[in-house]
Coordinates of C-alpha atoms and ligand atoms in Angstrom, one line a residue:
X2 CA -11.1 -15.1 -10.0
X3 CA -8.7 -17.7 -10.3
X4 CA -4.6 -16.6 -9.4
X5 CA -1.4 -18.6 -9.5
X6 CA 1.6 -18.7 -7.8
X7 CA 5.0 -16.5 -9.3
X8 CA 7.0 -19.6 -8.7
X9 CA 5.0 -22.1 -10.0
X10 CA 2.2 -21.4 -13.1
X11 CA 0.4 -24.9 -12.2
X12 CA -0.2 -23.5 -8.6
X13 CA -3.8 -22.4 -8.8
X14 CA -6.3 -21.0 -6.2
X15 CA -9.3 -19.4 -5.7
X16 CA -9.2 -15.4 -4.3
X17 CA -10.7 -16.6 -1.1
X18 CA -7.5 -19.2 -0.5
X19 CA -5.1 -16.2 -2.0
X20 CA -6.7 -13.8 0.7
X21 CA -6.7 -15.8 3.7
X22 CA -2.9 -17.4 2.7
X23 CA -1.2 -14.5 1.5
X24 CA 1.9 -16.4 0.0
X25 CA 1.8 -19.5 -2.0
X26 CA 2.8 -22.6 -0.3
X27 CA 5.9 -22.2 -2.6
X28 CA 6.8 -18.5 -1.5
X29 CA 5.5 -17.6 -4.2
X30 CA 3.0 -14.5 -4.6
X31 CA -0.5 -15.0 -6.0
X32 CA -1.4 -12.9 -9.6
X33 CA -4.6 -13.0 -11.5
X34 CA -4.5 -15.3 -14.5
X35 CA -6.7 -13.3 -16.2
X36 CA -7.3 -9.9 -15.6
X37 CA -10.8 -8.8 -16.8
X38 CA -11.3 -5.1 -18.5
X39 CA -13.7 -2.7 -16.8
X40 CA -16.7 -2.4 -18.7
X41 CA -16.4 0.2 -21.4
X42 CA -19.6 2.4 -20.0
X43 CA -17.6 2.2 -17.2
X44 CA -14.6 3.6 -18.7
X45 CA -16.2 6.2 -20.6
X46 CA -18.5 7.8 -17.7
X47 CA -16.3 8.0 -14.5
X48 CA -17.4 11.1 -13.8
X49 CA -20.7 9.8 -12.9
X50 CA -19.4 7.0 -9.8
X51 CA -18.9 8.1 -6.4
X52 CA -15.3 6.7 -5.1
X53 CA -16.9 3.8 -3.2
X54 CA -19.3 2.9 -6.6
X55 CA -15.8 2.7 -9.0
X56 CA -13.8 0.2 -6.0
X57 CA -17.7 -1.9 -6.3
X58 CA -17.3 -1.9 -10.5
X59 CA -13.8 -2.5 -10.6
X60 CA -14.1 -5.2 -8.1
X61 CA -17.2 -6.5 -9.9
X62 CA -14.9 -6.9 -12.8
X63 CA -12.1 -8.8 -11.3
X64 CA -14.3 -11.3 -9.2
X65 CA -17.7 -10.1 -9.1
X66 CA -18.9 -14.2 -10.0
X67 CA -17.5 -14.5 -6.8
X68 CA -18.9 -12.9 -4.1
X69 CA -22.8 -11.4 -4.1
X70 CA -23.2 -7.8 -5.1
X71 CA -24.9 -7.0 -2.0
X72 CA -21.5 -8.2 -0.3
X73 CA -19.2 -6.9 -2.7
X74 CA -20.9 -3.3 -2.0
X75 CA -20.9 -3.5 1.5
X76 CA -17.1 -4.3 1.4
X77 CA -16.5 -1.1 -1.2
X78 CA -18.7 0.6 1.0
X79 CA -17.0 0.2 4.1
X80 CA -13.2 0.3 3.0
X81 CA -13.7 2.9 0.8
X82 CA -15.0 5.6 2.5
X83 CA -12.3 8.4 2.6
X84 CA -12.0 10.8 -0.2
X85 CA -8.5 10.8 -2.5
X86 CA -8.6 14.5 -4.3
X87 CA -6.1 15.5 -6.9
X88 CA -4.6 18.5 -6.4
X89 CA -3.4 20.7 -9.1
X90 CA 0.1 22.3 -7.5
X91 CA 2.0 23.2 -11.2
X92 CA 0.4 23.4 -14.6
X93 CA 1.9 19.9 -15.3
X94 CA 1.6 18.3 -12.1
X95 CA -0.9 18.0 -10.3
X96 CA -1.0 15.6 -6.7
X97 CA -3.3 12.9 -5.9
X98 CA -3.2 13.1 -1.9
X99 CA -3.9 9.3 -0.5
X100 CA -3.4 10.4 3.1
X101 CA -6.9 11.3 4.2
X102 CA -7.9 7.8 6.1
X103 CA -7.0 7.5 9.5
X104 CA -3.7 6.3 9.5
X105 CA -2.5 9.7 6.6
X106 CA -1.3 7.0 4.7
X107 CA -1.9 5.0 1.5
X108 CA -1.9 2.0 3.0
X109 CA -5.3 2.8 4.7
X110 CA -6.9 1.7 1.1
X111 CA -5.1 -1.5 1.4
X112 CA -5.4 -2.7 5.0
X113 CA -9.4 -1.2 5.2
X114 CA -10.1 -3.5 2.0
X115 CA -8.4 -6.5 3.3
X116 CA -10.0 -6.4 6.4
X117 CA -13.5 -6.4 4.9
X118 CA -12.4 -9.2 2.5
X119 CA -10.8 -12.1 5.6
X120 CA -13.7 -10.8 7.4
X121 CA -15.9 -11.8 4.4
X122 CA -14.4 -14.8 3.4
X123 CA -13.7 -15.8 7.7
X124 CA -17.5 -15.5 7.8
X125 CA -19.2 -18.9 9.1
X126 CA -15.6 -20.1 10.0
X127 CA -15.9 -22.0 13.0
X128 CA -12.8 -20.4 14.7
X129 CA -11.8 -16.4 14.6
X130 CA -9.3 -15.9 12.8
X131 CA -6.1 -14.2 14.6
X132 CA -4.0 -11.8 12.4
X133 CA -0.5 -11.7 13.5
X134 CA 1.7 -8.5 11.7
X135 CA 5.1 -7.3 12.6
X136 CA 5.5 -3.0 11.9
X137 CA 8.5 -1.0 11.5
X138 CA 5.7 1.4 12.3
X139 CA 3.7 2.4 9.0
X140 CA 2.0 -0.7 8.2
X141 CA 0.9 -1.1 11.9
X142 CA -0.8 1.9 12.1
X143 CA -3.3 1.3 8.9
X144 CA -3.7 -2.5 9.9
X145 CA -4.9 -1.4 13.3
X146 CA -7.1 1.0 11.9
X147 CA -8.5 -1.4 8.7
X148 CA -9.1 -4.4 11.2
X149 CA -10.6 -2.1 14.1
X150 CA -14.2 -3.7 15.2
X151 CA -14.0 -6.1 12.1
X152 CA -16.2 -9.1 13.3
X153 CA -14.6 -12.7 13.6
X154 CA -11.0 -11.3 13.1
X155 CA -8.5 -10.4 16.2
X156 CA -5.1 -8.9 15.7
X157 CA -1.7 -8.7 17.1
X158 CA 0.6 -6.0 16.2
X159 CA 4.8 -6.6 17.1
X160 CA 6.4 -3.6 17.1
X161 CA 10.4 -2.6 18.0
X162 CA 10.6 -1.2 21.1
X163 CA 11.8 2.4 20.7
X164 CA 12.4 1.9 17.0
X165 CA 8.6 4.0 16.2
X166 CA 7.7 7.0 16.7
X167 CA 5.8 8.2 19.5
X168 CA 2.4 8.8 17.0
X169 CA 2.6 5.2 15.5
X170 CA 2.8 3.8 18.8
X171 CA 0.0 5.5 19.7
X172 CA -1.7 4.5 16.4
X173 CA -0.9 0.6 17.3
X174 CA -1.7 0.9 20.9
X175 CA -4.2 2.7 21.7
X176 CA -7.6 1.2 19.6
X177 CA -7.7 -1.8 22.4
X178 CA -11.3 -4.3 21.3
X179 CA -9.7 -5.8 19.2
X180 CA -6.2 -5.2 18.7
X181 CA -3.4 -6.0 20.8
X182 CA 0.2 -4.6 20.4
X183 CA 3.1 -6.4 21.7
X184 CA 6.1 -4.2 22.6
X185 CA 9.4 -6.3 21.5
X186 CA 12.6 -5.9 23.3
X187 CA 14.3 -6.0 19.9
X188 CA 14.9 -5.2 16.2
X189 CA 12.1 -5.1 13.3
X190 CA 13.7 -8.1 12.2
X191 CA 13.3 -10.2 15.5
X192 CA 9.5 -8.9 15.3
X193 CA 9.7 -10.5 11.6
X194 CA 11.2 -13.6 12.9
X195 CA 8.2 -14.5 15.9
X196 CA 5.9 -13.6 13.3
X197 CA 7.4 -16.4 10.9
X198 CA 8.2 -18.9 13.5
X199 CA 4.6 -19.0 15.1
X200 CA 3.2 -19.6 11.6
X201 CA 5.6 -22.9 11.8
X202 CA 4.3 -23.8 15.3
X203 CA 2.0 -26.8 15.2
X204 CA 0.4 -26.1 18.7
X205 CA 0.0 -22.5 18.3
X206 CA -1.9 -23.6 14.8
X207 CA -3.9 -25.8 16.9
X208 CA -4.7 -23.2 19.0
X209 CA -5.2 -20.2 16.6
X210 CA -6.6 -19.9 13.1
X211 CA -3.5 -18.0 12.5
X212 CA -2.8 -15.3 9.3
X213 CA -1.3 -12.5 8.3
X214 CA -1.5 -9.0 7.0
X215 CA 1.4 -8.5 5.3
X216 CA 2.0 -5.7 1.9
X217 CA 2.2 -8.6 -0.7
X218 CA -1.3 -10.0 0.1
X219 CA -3.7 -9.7 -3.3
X220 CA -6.2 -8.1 -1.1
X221 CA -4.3 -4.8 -0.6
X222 CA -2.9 -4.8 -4.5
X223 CA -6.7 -4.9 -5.8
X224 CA -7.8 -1.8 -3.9
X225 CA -4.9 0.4 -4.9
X226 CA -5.7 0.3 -8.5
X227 CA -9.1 2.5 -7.2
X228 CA -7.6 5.5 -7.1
X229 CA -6.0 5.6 -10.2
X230 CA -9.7 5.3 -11.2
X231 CA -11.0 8.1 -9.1
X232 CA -7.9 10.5 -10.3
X233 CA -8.8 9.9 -13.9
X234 CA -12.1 10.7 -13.0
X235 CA -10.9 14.2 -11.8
X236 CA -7.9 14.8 -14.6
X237 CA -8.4 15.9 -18.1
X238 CA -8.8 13.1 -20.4
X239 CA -7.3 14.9 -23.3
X240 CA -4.3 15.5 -22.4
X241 CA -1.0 12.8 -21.9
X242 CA -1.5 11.6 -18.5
X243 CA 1.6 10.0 -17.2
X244 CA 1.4 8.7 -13.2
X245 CA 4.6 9.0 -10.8
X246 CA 5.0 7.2 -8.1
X247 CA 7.1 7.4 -5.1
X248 CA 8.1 3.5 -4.5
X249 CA 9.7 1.0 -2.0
X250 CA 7.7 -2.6 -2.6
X251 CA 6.4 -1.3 -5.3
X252 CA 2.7 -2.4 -4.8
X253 CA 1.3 0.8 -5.4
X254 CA 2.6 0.6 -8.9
X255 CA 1.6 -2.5 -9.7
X256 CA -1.7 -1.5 -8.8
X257 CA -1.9 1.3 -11.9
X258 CA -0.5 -1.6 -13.9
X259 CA -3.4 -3.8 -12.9
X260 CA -6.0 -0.7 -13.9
X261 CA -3.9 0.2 -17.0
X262 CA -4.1 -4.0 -17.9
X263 CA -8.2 -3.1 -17.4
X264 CA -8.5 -0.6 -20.1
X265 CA -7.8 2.6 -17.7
X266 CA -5.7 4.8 -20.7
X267 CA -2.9 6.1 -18.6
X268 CA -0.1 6.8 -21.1
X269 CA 3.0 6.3 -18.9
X270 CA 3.9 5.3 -15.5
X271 CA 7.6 7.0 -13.6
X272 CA 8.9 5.3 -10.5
X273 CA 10.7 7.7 -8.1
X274 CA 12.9 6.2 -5.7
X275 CA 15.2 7.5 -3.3
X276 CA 19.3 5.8 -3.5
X277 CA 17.3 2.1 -3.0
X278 CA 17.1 2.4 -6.7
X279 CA 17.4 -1.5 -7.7
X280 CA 13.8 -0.7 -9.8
X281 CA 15.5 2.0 -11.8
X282 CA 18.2 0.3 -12.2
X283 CA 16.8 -2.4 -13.7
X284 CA 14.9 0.2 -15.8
X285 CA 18.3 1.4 -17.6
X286 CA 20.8 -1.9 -17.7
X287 CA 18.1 -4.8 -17.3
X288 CA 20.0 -5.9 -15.0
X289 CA 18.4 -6.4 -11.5
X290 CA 20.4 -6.7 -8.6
X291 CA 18.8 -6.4 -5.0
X292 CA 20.5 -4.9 -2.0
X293 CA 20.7 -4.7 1.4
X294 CA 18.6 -1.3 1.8
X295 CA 19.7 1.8 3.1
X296 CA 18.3 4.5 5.1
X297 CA 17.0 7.9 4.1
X298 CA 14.5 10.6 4.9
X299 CA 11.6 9.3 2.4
X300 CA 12.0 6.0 4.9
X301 CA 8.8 4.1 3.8
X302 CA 10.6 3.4 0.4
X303 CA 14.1 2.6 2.0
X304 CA 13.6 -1.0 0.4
X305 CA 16.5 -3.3 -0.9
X306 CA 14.5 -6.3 -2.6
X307 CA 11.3 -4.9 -3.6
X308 CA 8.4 -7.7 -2.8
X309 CA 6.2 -6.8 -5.9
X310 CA 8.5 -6.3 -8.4
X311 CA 8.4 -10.4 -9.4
X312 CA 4.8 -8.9 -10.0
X313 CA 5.7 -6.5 -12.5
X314 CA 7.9 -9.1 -14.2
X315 CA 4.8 -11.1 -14.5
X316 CA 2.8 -8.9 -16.2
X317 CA 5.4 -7.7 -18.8
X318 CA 6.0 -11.4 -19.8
X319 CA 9.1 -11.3 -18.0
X320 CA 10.6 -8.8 -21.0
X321 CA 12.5 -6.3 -19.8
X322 CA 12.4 -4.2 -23.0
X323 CA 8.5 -4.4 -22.7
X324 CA 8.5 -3.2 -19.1
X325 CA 11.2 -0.5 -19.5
X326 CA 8.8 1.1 -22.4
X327 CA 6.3 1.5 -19.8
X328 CA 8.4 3.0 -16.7
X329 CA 10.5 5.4 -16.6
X330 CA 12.9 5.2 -13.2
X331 CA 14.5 7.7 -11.4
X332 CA 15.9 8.2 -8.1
X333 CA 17.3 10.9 -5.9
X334 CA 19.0 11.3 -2.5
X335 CA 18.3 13.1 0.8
X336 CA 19.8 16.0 0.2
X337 CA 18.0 16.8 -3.4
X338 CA 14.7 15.8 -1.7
X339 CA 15.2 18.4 1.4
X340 CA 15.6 21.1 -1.7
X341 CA 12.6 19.8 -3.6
X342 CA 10.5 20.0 -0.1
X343 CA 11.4 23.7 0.0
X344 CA 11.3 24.3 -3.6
X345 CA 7.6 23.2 -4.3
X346 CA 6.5 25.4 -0.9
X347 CA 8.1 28.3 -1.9
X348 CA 6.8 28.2 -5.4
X349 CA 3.0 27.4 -5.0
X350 CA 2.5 26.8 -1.0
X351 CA 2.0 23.3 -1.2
X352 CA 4.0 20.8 1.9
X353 CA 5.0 17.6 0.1
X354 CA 6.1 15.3 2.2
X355 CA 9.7 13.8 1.7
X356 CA 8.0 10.4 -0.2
X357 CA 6.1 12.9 -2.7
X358 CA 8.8 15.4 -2.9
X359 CA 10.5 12.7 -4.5
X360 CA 7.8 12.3 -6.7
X361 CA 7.9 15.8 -8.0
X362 CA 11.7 15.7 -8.6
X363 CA 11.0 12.6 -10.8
X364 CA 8.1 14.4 -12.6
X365 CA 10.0 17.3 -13.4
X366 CA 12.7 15.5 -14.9
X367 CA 10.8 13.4 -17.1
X368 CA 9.1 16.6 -18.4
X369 CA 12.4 18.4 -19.5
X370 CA 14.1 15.0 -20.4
X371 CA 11.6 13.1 -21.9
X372 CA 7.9 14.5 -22.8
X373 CA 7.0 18.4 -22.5
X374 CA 3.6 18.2 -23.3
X375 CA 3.0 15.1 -20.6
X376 CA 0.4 16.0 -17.4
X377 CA 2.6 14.4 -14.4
X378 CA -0.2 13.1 -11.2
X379 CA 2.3 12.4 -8.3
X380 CA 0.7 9.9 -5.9
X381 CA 1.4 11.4 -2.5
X382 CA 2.0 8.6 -0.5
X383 CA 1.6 10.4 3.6
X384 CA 0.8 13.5 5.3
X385 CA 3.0 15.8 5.7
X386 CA 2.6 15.9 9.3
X387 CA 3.8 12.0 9.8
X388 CA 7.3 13.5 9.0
X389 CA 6.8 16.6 10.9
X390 CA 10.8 16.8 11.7
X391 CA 11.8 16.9 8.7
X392 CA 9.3 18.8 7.2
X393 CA 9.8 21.1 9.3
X394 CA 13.0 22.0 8.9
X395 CA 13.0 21.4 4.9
X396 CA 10.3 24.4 4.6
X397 CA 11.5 26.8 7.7
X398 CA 7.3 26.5 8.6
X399 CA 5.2 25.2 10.8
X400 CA 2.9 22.2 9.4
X401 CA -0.2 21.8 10.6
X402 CA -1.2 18.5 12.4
X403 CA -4.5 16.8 11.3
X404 CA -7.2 16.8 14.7
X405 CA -6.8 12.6 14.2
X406 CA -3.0 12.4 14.8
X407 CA -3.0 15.8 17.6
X408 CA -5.9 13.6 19.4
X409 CA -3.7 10.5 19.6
X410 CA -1.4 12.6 21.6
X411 CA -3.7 12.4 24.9
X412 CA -4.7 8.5 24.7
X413 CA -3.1 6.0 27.0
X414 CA -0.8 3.1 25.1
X415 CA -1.1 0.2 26.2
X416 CA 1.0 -2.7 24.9
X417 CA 2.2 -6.3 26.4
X418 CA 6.3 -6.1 27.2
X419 CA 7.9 -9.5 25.5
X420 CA 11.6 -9.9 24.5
X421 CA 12.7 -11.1 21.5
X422 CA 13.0 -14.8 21.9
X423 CA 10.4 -17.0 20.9
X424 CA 9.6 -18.9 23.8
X425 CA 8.1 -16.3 25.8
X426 CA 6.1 -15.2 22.4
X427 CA 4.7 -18.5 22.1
X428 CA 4.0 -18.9 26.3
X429 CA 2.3 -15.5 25.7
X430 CA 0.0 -16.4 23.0
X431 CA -0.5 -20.0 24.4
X432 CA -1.9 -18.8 27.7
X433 CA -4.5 -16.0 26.1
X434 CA -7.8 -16.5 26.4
Ligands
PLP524 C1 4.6 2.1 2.0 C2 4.9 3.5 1.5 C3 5.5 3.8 0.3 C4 6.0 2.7 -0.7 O1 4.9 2.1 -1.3 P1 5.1 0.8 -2.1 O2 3.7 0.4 -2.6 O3 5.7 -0.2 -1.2 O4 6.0 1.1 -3.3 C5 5.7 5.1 -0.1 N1 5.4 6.2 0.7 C6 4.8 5.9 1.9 C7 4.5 7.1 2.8 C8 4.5 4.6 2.4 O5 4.0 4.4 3.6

């Protein structure tokens, strides 16, 4: 699998160099030149793959020439190994629940999957490689978790001090082996900064075979476009079956673009926002204009410049009219979502978190406005319990907390204090062992 860079077509690389690099040496981010179709048995008989056996074919299809099948499985194998049910909650919308890995987020898919690939590709490396990954607390959690035990690879975690909440700490400090969290006297941003700064520092280079984990590597894109796979292996295939997504970098719907582009016949993808709505913006005018973001309940998707949307250009040829035939954007504000929250509970039982209850706003309005017949699956993005304030007090109810979050509650963090300035980051990671 060969991939170029956004900013420059002539750029080419091999998936290893993509993986272990992340971004191009031109900023730019890597994308499949080609992107292979499943296999048409494949296609035709989903009902017949486990979860773990449709990440090994659709991998096999993207690279398989490239890595062994006995490797390739073992990766699916390992990554993979958490269900993602859909749920029918209306009679034309139905959720397809991506928080059952240990972090009750999405991003469990992408971080477990990466993890097996560095590890893969790391293999027979003279030096371990060293992950470094600043959190505003979501992505932390699921990279701990993914890179947990993974031979040859160490990781260190920067996180805001007091800026997470108490259960993502705990998620980022309380593995230990081999993950180490770093507690930063200062923002998210000055946790972005050391990150970036120690990738430009020629001794710590020396010193470290340094990478990183961030959302825009290929290896966390690939393994999203699984569970569009596994939902259509659950959903009726005769009806319209349009896909709604709750979105901030938008990687997770790129990824059912990537498994539409391979022959999976989804019909229509809707990207819900919350007011960061640059995406649906772009959607109506064609005009795109990124913002600084700001903050709201559904705070995973409180993005101004979404990182994969130069990836969705890409793949509609840059045409707007092309890309805006596909989509359909909406977005909605804090006080709409709240509603929605109580709304879906009330009417079937079922606690949407505030990223999903935004889905299910967005569904239902493209159903009256747009297609009455269509069958809406909203990918819900977390647990419930992860925004257990707000839940809370959108349904007047109690949610339940899953045994793997309660159990957190008991552990000891532990975490190195640093402050924000780079020196002390640096004399830190210089004098480690
Ligand atoms: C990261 C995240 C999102 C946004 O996903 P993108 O792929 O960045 O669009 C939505 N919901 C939750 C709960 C998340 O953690």
């Amino acid at each position: 699998m060969k991939l170029y860079s956004t900013n420059n077509k002539s750029n080419i690389v091999e998936l290893k160099q993509a993986v272990l690099k992340s971004l191009a040496d031109d900023k730019g981010l890597y994308m499949p030149i080609e992107i292979a179709k499943a296999p048409q048995a494949f296609l035709d008989n989903l009902e017949h793959f486990t979860f773990p056996e449709i990440a090994f074919q659709v991998s096999k299809a993207l690279f398989g020439d490239y890595i062994s099948n006995f490797d390739l499985w073992k990766i699916c194998e390992r990554a993979i190994n958490f269900p993602a049910p859909v749920v029918p909650v209306y009679d034309q919308i139905s959720t397809l629940e991506l928080f059952h890995g240990p972090s009750l987020a999405f991003k469990d898919f992408g971080a477990r999957y990466m993890a097996q690939l560095m590890s893969h590709f790391s293999k027979g490396d003279d030096s371990k490689l060293t992950i470094l990954v600043a959190t505003s607390g979501d992505t932390g959690g699921a990279v701990a978790a993914g890179f947990y035990n993974t031979p040859g690879i160490e990781v260190v975690i920067l996180y805001p001090s007091g800026r997470v909440s108490d259960l993502q700490e705990k998620q980022l400090t309380t593995l230990g082996g081999n993950i180490t969290a770093c507690e930063i006297q200062g923002s998210f941003d000055d946790c972005q900064a050391l990150v970036k700064t120690a990738f430009l520092d020629s001794e710590l280079k020396t010193k470290y075979n340094l990478s990183s984990a961030n959302s825009i590597n290929i290896a966390r894109l690939i393994p999203q476009s699984f569970y569009y796979f596994e939902a259509f292996k659950q959903l009726n295939r005769d009806q319209t079956n349009v896909f709604c997504i709750p979105s901030g970098n938008f990687g997770n719907l790129t990824a059912g673009l990537l498994a539409q582009r391979m022959g999976l016949p989804i019909d229509h993808f809707i990207a819900a926002t919350n007011l960061n709505k640059v995406v649906p913006d772009y959607l109506q005018s064609g005009d795109y204009q990124p913002k600084p973001s700001v903050a709201t309940i559904s705070n995973a998707m409180d993005v101004g410049a979404p990182s994969n949307f130069t990836r969705m250009q890409h793949l509609f040829d840059l045409s707007h009219q092309d890309m805006a035939k596909h989509i359909s954007g909406y977005a909605y504000d804090d006080a709409s979502t709240m509603v929605e929250m109580k709304t879906i509970h009330s009417d079937k039982g079922y606690v949407a978190d505030p990223h999903g209850a935004v889905g299910f706003l967005a569904a239902k309005q493209y159903i009256a406005e747009v297609n009455k017949n269509a069958h809406v699956t909203v990918l819900e993005t977390a647990h419930p319990s992860k925004f257990l304030g707000t839940v809370e007090e959108a349904i007047s109810t109690k949610v339940d907390i899953p045994k793997r979050l309660a159990d957190l509650q008991d552990k000891t963090k532990e975490a190195h204090q640093l402050g924000n300035d780079f020196d002390g980051f640096k004399a830190w990671l210089m004098e480690r062992s």
